[in-house]
Coordinates of C-alpha atoms and ligand atoms in Angstrom, one line a residue:
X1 CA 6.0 5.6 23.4
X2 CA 6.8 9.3 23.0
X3 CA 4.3 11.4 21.0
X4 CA 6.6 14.6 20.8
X5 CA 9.4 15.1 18.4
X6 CA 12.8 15.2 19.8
X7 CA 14.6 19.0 19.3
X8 CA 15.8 17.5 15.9
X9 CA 12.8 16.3 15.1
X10 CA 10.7 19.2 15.5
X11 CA 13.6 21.2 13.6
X12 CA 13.0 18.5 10.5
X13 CA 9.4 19.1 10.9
X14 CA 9.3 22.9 10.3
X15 CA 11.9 22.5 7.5
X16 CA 9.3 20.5 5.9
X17 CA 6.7 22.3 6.6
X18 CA 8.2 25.2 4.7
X19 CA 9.5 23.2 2.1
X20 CA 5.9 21.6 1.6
X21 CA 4.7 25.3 1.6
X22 CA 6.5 26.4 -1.7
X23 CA 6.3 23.1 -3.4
X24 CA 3.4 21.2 -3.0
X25 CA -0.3 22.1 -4.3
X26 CA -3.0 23.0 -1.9
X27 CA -5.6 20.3 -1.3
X28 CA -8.2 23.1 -1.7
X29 CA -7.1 24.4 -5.3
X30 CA -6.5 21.4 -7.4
X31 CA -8.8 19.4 -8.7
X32 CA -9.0 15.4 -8.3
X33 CA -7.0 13.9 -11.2
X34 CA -8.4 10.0 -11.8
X35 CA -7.1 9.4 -15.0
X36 CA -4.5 7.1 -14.8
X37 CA -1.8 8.2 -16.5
X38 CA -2.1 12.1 -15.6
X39 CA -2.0 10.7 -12.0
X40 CA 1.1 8.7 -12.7
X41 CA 2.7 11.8 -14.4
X42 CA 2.1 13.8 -11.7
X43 CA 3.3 11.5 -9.2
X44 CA 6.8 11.1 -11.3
X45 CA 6.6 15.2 -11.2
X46 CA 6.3 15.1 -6.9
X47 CA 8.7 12.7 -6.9
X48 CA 11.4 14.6 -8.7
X49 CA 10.7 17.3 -7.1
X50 CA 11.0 15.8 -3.5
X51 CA 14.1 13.8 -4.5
X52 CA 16.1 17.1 -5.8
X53 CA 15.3 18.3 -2.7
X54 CA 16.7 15.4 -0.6
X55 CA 13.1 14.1 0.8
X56 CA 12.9 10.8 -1.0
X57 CA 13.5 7.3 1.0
X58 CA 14.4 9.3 3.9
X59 CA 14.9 5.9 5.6
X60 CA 17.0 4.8 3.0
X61 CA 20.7 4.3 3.9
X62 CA 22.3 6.9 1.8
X63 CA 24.6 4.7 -0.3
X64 CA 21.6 3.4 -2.1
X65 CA 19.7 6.8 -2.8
X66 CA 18.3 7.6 0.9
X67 CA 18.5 10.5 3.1
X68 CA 20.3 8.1 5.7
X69 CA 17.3 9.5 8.3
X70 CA 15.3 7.0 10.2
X71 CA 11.6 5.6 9.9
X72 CA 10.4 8.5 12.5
X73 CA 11.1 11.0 9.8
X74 CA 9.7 9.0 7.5
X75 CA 6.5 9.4 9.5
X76 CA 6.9 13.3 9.8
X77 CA 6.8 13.5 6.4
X78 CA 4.1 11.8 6.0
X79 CA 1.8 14.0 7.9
X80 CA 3.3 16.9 6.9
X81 CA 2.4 15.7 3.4
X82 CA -0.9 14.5 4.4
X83 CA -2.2 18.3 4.1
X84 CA -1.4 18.5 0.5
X85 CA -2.7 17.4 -2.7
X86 CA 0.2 15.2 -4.0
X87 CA 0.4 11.7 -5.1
X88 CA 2.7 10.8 -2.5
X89 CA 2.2 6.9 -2.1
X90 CA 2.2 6.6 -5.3
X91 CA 5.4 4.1 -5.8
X92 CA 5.6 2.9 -2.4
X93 CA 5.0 -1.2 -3.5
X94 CA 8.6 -0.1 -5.1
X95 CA 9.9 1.3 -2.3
X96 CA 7.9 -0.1 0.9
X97 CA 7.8 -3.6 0.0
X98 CA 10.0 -4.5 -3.0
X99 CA 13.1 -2.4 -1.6
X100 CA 13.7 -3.7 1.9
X101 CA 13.5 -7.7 -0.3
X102 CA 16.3 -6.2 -2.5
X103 CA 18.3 -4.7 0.3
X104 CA 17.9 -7.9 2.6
X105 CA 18.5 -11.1 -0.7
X106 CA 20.6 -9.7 -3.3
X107 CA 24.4 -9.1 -3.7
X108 CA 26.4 -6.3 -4.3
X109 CA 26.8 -4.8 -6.9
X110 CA 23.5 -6.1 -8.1
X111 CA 21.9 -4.6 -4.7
X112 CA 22.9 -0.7 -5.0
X113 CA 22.1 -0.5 -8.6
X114 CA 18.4 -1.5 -8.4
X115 CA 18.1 0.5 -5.3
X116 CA 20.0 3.6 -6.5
X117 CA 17.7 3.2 -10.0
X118 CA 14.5 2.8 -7.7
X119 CA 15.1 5.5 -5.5
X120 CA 15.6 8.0 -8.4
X121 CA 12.7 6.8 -9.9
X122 CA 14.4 5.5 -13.0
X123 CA 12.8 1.9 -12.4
X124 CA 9.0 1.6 -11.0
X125 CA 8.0 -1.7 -9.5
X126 CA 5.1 -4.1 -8.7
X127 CA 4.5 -6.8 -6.6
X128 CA 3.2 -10.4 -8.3
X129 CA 1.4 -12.6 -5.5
X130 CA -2.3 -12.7 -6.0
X131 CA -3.3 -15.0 -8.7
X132 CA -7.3 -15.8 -9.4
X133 CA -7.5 -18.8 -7.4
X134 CA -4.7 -17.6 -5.0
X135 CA -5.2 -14.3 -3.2
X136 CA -5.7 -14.7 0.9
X137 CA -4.6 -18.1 0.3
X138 CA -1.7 -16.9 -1.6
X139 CA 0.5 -19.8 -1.1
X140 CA -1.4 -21.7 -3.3
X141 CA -0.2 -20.0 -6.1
X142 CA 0.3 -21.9 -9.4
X143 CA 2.7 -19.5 -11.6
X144 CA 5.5 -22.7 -12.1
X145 CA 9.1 -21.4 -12.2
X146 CA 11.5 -24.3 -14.0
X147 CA 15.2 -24.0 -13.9
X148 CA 17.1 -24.9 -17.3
X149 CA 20.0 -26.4 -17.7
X150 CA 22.1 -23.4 -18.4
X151 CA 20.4 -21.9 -14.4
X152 CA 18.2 -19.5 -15.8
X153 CA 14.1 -19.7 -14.8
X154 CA 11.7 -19.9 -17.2
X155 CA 8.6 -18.6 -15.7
X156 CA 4.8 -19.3 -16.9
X157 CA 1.2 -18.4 -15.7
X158 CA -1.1 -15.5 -14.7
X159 CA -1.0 -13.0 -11.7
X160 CA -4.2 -10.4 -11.2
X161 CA -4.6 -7.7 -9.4
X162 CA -0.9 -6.3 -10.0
X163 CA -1.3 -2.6 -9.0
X164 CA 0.4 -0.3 -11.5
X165 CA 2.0 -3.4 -13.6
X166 CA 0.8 -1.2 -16.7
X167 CA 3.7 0.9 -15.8
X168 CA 6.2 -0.7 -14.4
X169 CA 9.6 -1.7 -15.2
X170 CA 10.4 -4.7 -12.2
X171 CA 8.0 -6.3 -10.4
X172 CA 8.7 -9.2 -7.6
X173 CA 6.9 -12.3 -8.4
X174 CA 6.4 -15.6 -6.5
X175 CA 6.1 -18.3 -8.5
X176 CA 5.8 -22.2 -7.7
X177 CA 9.1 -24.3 -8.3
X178 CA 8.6 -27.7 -6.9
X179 CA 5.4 -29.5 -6.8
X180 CA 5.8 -32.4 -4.5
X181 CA 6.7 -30.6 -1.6
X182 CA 3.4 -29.1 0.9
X183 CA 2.6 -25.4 -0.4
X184 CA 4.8 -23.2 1.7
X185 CA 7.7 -25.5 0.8
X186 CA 7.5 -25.5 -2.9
X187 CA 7.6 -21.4 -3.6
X188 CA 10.6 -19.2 -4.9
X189 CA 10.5 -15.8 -4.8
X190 CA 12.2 -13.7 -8.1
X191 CA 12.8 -10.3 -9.3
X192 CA 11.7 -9.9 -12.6
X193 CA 11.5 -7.6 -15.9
X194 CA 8.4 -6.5 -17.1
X195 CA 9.7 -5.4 -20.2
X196 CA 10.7 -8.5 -21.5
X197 CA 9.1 -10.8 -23.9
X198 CA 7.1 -13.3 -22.8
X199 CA 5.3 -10.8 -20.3
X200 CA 1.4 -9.5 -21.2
X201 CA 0.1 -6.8 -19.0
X202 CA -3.9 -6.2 -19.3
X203 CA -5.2 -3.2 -17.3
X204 CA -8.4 -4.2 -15.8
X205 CA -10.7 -1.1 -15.9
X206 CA -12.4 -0.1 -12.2
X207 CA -15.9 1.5 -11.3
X208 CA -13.8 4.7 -10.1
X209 CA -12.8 5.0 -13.7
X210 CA -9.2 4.2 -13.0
X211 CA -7.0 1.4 -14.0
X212 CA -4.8 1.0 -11.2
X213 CA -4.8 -3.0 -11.3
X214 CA -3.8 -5.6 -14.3
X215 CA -3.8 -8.8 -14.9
X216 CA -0.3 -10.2 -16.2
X217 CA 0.4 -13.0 -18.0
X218 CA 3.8 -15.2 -18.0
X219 CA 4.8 -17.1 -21.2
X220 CA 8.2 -18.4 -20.9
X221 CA 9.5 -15.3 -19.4
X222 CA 12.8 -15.6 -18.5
X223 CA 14.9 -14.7 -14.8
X224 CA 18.2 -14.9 -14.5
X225 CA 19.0 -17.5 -11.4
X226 CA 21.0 -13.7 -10.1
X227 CA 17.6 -12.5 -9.7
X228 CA 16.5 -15.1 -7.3
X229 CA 15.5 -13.6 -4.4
X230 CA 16.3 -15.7 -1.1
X231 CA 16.5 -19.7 -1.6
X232 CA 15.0 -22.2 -4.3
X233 CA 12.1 -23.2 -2.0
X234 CA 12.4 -20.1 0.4
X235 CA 9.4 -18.2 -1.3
X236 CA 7.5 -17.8 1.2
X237 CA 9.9 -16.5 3.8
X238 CA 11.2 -13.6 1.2
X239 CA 7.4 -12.9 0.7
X240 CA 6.4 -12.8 4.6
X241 CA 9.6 -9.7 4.8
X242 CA 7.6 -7.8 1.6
X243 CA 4.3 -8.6 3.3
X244 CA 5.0 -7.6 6.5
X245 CA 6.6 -4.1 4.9
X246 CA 3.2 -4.1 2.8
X247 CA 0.7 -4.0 6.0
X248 CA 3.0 -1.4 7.5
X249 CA 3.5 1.1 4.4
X250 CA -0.6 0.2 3.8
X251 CA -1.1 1.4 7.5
X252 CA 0.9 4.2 7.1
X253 CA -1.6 5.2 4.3
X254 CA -4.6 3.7 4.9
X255 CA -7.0 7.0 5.4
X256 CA -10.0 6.7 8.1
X257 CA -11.9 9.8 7.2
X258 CA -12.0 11.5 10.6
X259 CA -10.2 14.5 9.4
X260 CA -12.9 14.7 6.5
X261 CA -15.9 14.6 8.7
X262 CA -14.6 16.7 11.3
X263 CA -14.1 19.5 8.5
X264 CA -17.6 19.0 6.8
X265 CA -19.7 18.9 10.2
X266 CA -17.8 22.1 11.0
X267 CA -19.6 24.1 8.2
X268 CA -22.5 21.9 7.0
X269 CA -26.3 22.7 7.5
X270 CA -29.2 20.7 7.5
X271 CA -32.9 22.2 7.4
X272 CA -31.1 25.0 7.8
X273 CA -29.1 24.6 11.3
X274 CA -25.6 24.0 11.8
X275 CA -25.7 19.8 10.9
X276 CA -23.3 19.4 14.4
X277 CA -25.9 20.3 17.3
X278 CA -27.8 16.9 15.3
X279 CA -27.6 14.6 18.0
X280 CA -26.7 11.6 15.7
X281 CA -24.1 13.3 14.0
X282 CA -22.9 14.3 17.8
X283 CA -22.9 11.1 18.2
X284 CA -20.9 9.4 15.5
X285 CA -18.2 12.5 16.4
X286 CA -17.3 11.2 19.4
X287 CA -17.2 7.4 18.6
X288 CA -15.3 8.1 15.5
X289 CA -12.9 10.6 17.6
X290 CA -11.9 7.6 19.9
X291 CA -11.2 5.4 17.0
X292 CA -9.3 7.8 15.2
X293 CA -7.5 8.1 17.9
X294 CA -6.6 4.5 19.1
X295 CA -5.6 3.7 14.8
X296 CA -2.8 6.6 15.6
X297 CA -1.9 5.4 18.9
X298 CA -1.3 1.7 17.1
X299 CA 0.5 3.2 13.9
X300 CA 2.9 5.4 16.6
X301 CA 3.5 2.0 18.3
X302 CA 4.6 0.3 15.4
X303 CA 6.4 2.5 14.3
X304 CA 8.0 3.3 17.5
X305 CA 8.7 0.0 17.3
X306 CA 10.4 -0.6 13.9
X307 CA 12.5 2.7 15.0
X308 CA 13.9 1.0 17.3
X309 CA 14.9 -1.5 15.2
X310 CA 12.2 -3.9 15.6
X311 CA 9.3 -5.4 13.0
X312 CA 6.0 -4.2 12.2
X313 CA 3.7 -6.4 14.8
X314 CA 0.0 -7.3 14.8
X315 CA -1.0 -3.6 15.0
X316 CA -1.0 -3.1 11.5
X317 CA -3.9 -5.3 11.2
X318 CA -5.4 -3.5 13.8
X319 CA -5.3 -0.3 12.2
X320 CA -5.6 -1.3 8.8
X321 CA -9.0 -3.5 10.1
X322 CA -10.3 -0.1 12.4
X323 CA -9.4 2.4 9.5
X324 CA -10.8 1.0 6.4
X325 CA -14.5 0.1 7.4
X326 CA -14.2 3.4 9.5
X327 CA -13.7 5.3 6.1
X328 CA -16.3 3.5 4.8
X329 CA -18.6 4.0 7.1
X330 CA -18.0 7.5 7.4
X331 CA -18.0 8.0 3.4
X332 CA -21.7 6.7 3.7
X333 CA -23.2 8.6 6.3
X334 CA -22.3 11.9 5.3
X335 CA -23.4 10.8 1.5
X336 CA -26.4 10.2 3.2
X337 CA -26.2 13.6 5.3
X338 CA -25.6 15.6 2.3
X339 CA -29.0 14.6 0.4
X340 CA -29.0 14.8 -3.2
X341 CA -26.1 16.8 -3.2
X342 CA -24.2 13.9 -2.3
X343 CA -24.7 12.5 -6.1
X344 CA -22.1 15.3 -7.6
X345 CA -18.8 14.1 -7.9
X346 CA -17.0 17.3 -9.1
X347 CA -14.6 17.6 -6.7
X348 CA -14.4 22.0 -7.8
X349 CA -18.6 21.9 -6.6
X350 CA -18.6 18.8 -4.1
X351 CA -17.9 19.2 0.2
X352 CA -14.5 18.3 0.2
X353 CA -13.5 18.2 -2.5
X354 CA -15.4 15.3 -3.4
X355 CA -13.8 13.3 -0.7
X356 CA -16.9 11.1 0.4
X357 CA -17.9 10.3 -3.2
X358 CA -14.6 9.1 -4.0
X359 CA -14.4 7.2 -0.8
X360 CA -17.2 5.2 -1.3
X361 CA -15.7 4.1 -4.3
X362 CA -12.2 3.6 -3.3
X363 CA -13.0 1.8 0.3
X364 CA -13.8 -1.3 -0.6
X365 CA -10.8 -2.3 -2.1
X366 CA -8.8 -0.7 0.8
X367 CA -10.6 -3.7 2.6
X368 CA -9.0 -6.4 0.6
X369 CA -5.6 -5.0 -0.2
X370 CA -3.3 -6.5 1.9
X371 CA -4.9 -8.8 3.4
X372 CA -8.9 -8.7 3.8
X373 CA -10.8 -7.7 7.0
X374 CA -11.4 -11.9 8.0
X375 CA -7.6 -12.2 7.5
X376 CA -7.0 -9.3 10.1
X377 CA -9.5 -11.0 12.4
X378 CA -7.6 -14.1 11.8
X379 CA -4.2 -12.5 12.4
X380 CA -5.3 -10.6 15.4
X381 CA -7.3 -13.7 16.6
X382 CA -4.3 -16.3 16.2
X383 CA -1.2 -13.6 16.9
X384 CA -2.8 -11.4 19.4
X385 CA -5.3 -13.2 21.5
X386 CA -3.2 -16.6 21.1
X387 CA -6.5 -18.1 19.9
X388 CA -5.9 -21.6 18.1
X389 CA -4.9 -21.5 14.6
X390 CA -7.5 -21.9 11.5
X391 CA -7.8 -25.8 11.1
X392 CA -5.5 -26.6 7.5
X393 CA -6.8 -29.0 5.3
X394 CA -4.1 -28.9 2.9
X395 CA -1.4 -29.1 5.8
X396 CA 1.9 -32.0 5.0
X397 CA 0.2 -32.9 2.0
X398 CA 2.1 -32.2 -0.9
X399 CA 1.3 -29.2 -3.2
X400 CA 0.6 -31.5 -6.4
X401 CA -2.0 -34.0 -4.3
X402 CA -3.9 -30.7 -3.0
X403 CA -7.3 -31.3 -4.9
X404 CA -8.3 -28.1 -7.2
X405 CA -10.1 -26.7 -10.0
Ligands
FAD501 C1 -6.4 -1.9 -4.0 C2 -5.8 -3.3 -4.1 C3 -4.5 -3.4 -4.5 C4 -3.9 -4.7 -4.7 N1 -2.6 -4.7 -5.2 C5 -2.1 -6.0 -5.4 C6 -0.7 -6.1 -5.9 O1 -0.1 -5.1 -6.2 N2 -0.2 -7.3 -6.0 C7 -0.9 -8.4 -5.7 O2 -0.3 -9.5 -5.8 N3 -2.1 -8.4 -5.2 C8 -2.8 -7.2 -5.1 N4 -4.1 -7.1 -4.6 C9 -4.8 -8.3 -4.4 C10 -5.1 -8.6 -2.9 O3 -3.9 -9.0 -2.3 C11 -6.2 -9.6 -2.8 O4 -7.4 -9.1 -3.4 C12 -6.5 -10.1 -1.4 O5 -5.4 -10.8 -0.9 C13 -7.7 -11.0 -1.4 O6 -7.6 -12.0 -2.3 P1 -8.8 -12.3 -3.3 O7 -9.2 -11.0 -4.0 O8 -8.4 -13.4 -4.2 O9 -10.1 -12.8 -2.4 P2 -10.2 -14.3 -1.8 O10 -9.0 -14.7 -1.1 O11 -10.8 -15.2 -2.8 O12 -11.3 -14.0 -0.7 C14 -12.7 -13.9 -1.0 C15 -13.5 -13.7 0.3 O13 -13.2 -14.9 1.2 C16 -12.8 -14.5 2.5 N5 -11.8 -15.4 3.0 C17 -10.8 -16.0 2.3 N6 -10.0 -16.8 3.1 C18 -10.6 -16.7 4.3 C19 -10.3 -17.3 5.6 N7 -9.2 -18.1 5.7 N8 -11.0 -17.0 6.6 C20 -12.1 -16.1 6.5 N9 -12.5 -15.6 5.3 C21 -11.7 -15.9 4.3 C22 -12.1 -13.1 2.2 O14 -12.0 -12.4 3.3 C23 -13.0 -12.5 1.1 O15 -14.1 -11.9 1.7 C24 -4.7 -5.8 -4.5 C25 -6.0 -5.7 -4.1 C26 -6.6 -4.5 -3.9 C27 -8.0 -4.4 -3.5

């Protein structure tokens, strides 16, 4: 592993850096926007901004709508972003996890339209896994996909939990198509439209005030058998590719708070001394330093790693386990430090912009999405201690035998 940019690296850096200079708004000047669709406008805004100026999928090969650059500039840009107040993430379950699926199963000239369409922003998609009764356990999904006569799918049931469903135009869903076959088996993976009849989406409203997941129901919505993606009954290898993509793009933007805390023990007081002589907060410093550190150490691995041409590995749920309850953590002590002032939430009067108070609300989801913090422990237990696998129940027995409510 080699922490410092190459000569052309460092050169694509400061470009960056001056291009992020001109365009992109100051963390200190704006003010938090949680209001669903003003965030989603201004995240279409940043995005046609970036793409006009040649910084959108910069891992992208260029014939569908990349910058032909590779994953380490991907990761500049990122931190170079990471200073500014733009939605950047926003439409990365499009373009981190549906993207490489449509680049890897479909056919030309099916392949470089969606991609072109996606990478100009023209299409916005979601990602349809988690279902009420099927979330970690999401291969025992029960959305049924039926094949007619004439090859098209038919396609009924309910997903939950669809981030940003409300506004999107594809989403990739994994749906059930045989039965009698055990759970892993039986699952077909599909692109589908959103638009279409047949297909509710129901925003589910959040205790930050936003509306960032839906629930979406299927009534005989129809897929095209062209928009299969990977083989009838190979579900659940097409969905490992866009899982594996997820816990690496969630990695990639998974915030710990260290940066936060660092900046509000620099100026804070408390009984009117600087709060960072305190001997506790002294404390937490340093132990938080040295995770902060190790999570980037990790992420640089991995993506070292997929740079080379490789896959996201176990690290992901390392960092992604480390970083979340870290955030969390460090979301409630300095509520706590801050007193009563730790009750206002507007980010133009609050430390930080408000950083903590919307962290203690946001956190807890970043500790299910993707995978929850027991399945990390099981992942890193099974794939990178070698520890036995989780005994399986359900395992050879075919999916419509499974006993269920
Ligand atoms: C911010 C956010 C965005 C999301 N976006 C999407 C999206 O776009 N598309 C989508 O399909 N889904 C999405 N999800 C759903 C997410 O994938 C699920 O919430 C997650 O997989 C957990 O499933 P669940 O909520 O059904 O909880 P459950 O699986 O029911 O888990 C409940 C509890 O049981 C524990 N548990 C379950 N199984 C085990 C086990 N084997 N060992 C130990 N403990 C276990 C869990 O850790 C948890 O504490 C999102 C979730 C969040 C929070």
């Amino acid at each position: 592993m080699d922490f410092k940019d190459t000569p052309e690296q460092a050169q694509f850096r400061e470009q960056i850096r001056a291009w992020l200079k001109e365009n992109a708004q100051p963390k200190t000047e704006t003010e938090t926007v949680r209001e669903l669709s003003a965030r989603y406008q201004q995240a279409r805004a940043w995005y046609k901004k970036k793409a006009a100026a040649g910084y959108a999928c910069l891992e992208w090969p260029k014939k569908y709508g990349g910058a032909g650059l590779t994953p380490i500039h991907k990761l500049i840009w990122s931190q170079e972003v990471a200073h500014y107040d733009e939605p950047d993430d926003y439409f990365v379950i499009g373009l981190g996890n549906c993207g490489p699926a449509i680049m890897h199963f479909t056919e030309e000239p099916l392949r470089s339209k969606l991609l072109q369409r996606m990478a100009a922003n023209e299409d916005v998609w979601c990602q349809l896994f988690s279902e009420p009764g099927a979330g970690s356990d999401v291969a025992g999904l029960k959305t049924s996909a039926k094949q007619a006569d004439n090859g098209e799918w038919r396609i009924n049931g309910q997903k939950i939990w669809t981030s940003g469903a409300a506004h999107c135009d594809y989403g990739v869903v994994l749906c059930r198509s045989d039965t009698t076959v055990s759970k892993y088996k039986g699952l077909t993976m599909f692109i589908i439209d959103m638009r279409q009849p047949g297909v509710e989406v129901r925003p589910i409203k959040q205790m930050d005030r936003g509306q960032h997941f839906n629930e979406v129901f299927f009534n005989d919505a129809v897929v095209s058998d062209q928009y299969r993606l990977g083989a009838v009954g190979g579900g659940w290898e097409a969905a490992l590719l866009v899982l594996m993509n997820e816990r690496m793009a969630i990695t990639a933007a998974v915030p710990n708070g260290f940066a936060e805390f660092f900046e509000f023990v620099r100026s804070a007081e408390l009984d009117g001394k600087p709060i960072r002589n305190h001997p506790l907060v002294r404390d937490r410093l340093a132990e938080w330093h040295c995770m902060d550190a190790g999570v980037r150490a990790g992420f640089y691995r991995m993506f070292t790693a997929v740079a080379q041409g490789g896959m996201p590995g176990a690290e992901g749920a390392i960092g992604k386990l480390v970083a979340g309850k870290m955030n969390q953590d460090i979301a409630q002590f300095t509520l706590q430090l801050m007193g009563a002032a730790g009750a206002i939430h507007d980010p133009k009067i609050a430390h930080e912009n408000a950083y903590f108070q919307d962290a203690i609300l946001y956190t807890p989801g970043i500790r299910l999405a993707g995978g929850t913090d027991e399945i990390m422990r099981n992942i890193i237990a099974e794939q990178v201690l070698g520890l036995p696998q989780e005994p399986r129940a359900d395992k050879g027995i075919a999916f419509e035998d499974i006993p269920s409510n």
